[in-house]
């Protein structure tokens, strides 16, 4: 089952540069793992904002929540989740 | 360039059933053409609503608008468009 | 998987009384079937409004959408769906 | 009488881990007591957020407020309460 | 238990004057009955709008909904209901 | 003239317990004075929130503002004021 | 006592031109009367909209509501009213 | 003085095709005149919607309102106007 | 040209009383100057809030912005500006 | 492709005056570079606010995001981006 997830990330403005860099790297690593596990299908930046839009795939909302809280940036994230139903006009998945 | 497009469809409640059916079929046909042309990447239903969420790919907003207005249901559609930027953590496209 | 579903029902003000009555009865019948099928877990009226709040249980958003569109009042319904994750403090289901 | 209660929990980001853990445990204990007392009927997580949705049962809004303020996390909670009326299509309570 | 109820009244603009007058009189009669029954405690007009604000007293939201739907203008009403808890600083009721 | 006043109270989370207690007592004292002066007609808690709803009576908005700013909790209050007009269906004041 | 009043005017699109013209003239006449009576202090158009912003002066909200409903366009008006308190930095009225 | 103007256009769905075409042509003609008169500086479509965003230049809001109401589509337009101040970082006008 | 300006003032809660008093006096002085210069036409308090509503008169939005930023409280102000067009029913200015 | 970009700038209130001045100068320098590169087409102040409205030109949303994040004030900016399509009534670009 797929979900549309829109995240706002609010890192504290006084976070030291090295901590921020470590966090960004850890987030990239965890994102790769979630992609390999099939949980994170795709992700885009919302231009001009500290926000992203993603398509996620999880067995249910509990699994999705677990995936989102596994992100290193979780303490600074707020996500809006929309459950998605299949559409008859969608392309046949490859 | 990709866009997140959320559409609300408001068909008039007194539209005759056969006109509605013809329209739904024409919409499906046009959707297939837009998928083949690479404009419509994916589309999902928002459960409980006459609404859908889609990922569209167009060279710019003018091309996207042309694609949306080519839909047979365009006279009854209202779409919200969000331009999407690439995200460094996105999966490598196949 | 459970969902919180809030519905607004907007019957046309000039719907004949007998059609309305037939519709209300058909809705009650379908609701009972959805309860027996385990899809509709509980439902409450929002006082002062033509609206209700329900807890629904479906394998995914596609099944939930099918259940909602099976309601006789579907043509006059608009629903807001929130996917629900399990909470560690929830009571143990009987 | 039942209520739909949606809570947002905003713990201060710099709360020490052990204080947070103590608080989470105390909240779980109090939740169990409220379940046993019949005040908290059910509770779900809103995925991706520090929020939950619950069905509460209290004789009136004053009792409900007392129950909510008895939660150890009350100082960091903000709740939205909707009074619920019975719906003729609801399942017969067991 | 008391409730704050805000109503918007949207009579159809082409309702004949005599039907409107009959309705306004019937509404006044029913309001008096609800006052005598202790359900309607007080009511004010929101200036400049077809809206009113009232304090209602009902055993629960189900009784409140029954009172609201007993109003002759119910088919054209939409109400927002807020359950009210007692406040320690409130005046002692006479 | 009467006003509907909805207040949100945001005490700083790190206010010492004794200061908070002193403030709550001073607020109760001032509320009694405003009730005796006929300015505060009634007040209720909004359950689950640091908010209240009140009916106030003042000769005009300037007097109402003076009454609100006389509250010891004024520095932490934000109020929404709605001027109320008399309603023909209101009960005859005793 | 003064009020800020923002009005939206929604004349039916199919109102005959002569009826509209008669209405606009009647509205102008009534506005002049309200100005002379000191009720309407000033009024401006919100550019690009069928809306206006006005400063009104009435003894209370009941009188203001009576003035607003005396406008010939009242059946097509919706007004938002804000009660205004005096400001210490305001110019001394001439 | 410049203004940001966002317009929503809501043509009646049952407007005959030839009337619509005539209207679109008249609108184009009037737009050219407003451009030549220096009132309409630039205009863009909001993709997926019957809406546009424009930069307008008028001596004041009264002149701007006159320009907007001179549009043939004015009866079906609703515009949101934001007055714009000059920015020190703006390019030097050519 | 006139503008409706609504200001919210958010002084830091821990600002020393004497600094606050100095600021309030400086604001009053500057307001008098702006009144004499014809920029500030009138101003009212929004009861129950740290907010005011004013009618301002400036040659354009750039001059208005300069007037607003000349207020000693500018660092703690946020203003919403609506450009006003003349209304045919407005009173003849004295 | 053009974009409408609305920015809110929230500099910390306790930023030292010299740091603020340096930042304002650096922002002006970068704005000039973006103008020369054709990315920033025009920019206006929203009067009374720390906000601006701009027309930007970029090959896609990714390039636009890069331009916005190259601004020295980026850490304190939040931008809303609307993709713009060409309008048939727009003036012919010079």
Short mmCIF file of C-alpha atoms in Angstrom, two decimals, chain H residues 21-56:
data_model
loop_
_atom_site.label_atom_id
_atom_site.label_comp_id
_atom_site.label_asym_id
_atom_site.label_seq_id
_atom_site.Cartn_x
_atom_site.Cartn_y
_atom_site.Cartn_z
CA UNK H 21 -15.26 32.12 -27.81
CA UNK H 22 -16.49 35.68 -28.30
CA UNK H 23 -15.68 36.41 -24.69
CA UNK H 24 -12.17 34.98 -24.93
CA UNK H 25 -11.48 37.13 -28.02
CA UNK H 26 -12.87 40.27 -26.38
CA UNK H 27 -10.73 39.58 -23.32
CA UNK H 28 -7.60 39.27 -25.50
CA UNK H 29 -8.41 42.56 -27.22
CA UNK H 30 -8.97 44.37 -23.91
CA UNK H 31 -5.77 42.86 -22.47
CA UNK H 32 -3.79 44.27 -25.42
CA UNK H 33 -5.28 47.72 -24.78
CA UNK H 34 -4.39 47.52 -21.09
CA UNK H 35 -0.86 46.45 -21.99
CA UNK H 36 -0.50 49.38 -24.41
CA UNK H 37 -1.86 51.73 -21.74
CA UNK H 38 0.81 50.41 -19.35
CA UNK H 39 -1.73 49.06 -16.88
CA UNK H 40 -1.11 45.37 -17.46
CA UNK H 41 2.62 44.72 -17.15
CA UNK H 42 2.69 40.95 -17.38
CA UNK H 43 0.42 37.96 -16.90
CA UNK H 44 0.90 34.20 -16.41
CA UNK H 45 -1.38 31.19 -16.18
CA UNK H 46 -1.49 29.19 -13.00
CA UNK H 47 -1.17 25.66 -14.44
CA UNK H 48 -4.12 23.32 -13.93
CA UNK H 49 -6.48 26.10 -12.89
CA UNK H 50 -8.76 28.75 -14.41
CA UNK H 51 -6.53 31.30 -12.74
CA UNK H 52 -3.83 33.78 -13.62
CA UNK H 53 -1.21 35.86 -11.87
CA UNK H 54 -0.41 39.34 -13.13
CA UNK H 55 1.71 42.38 -12.42
CA UNK H 56 -0.38 45.50 -12.88
#
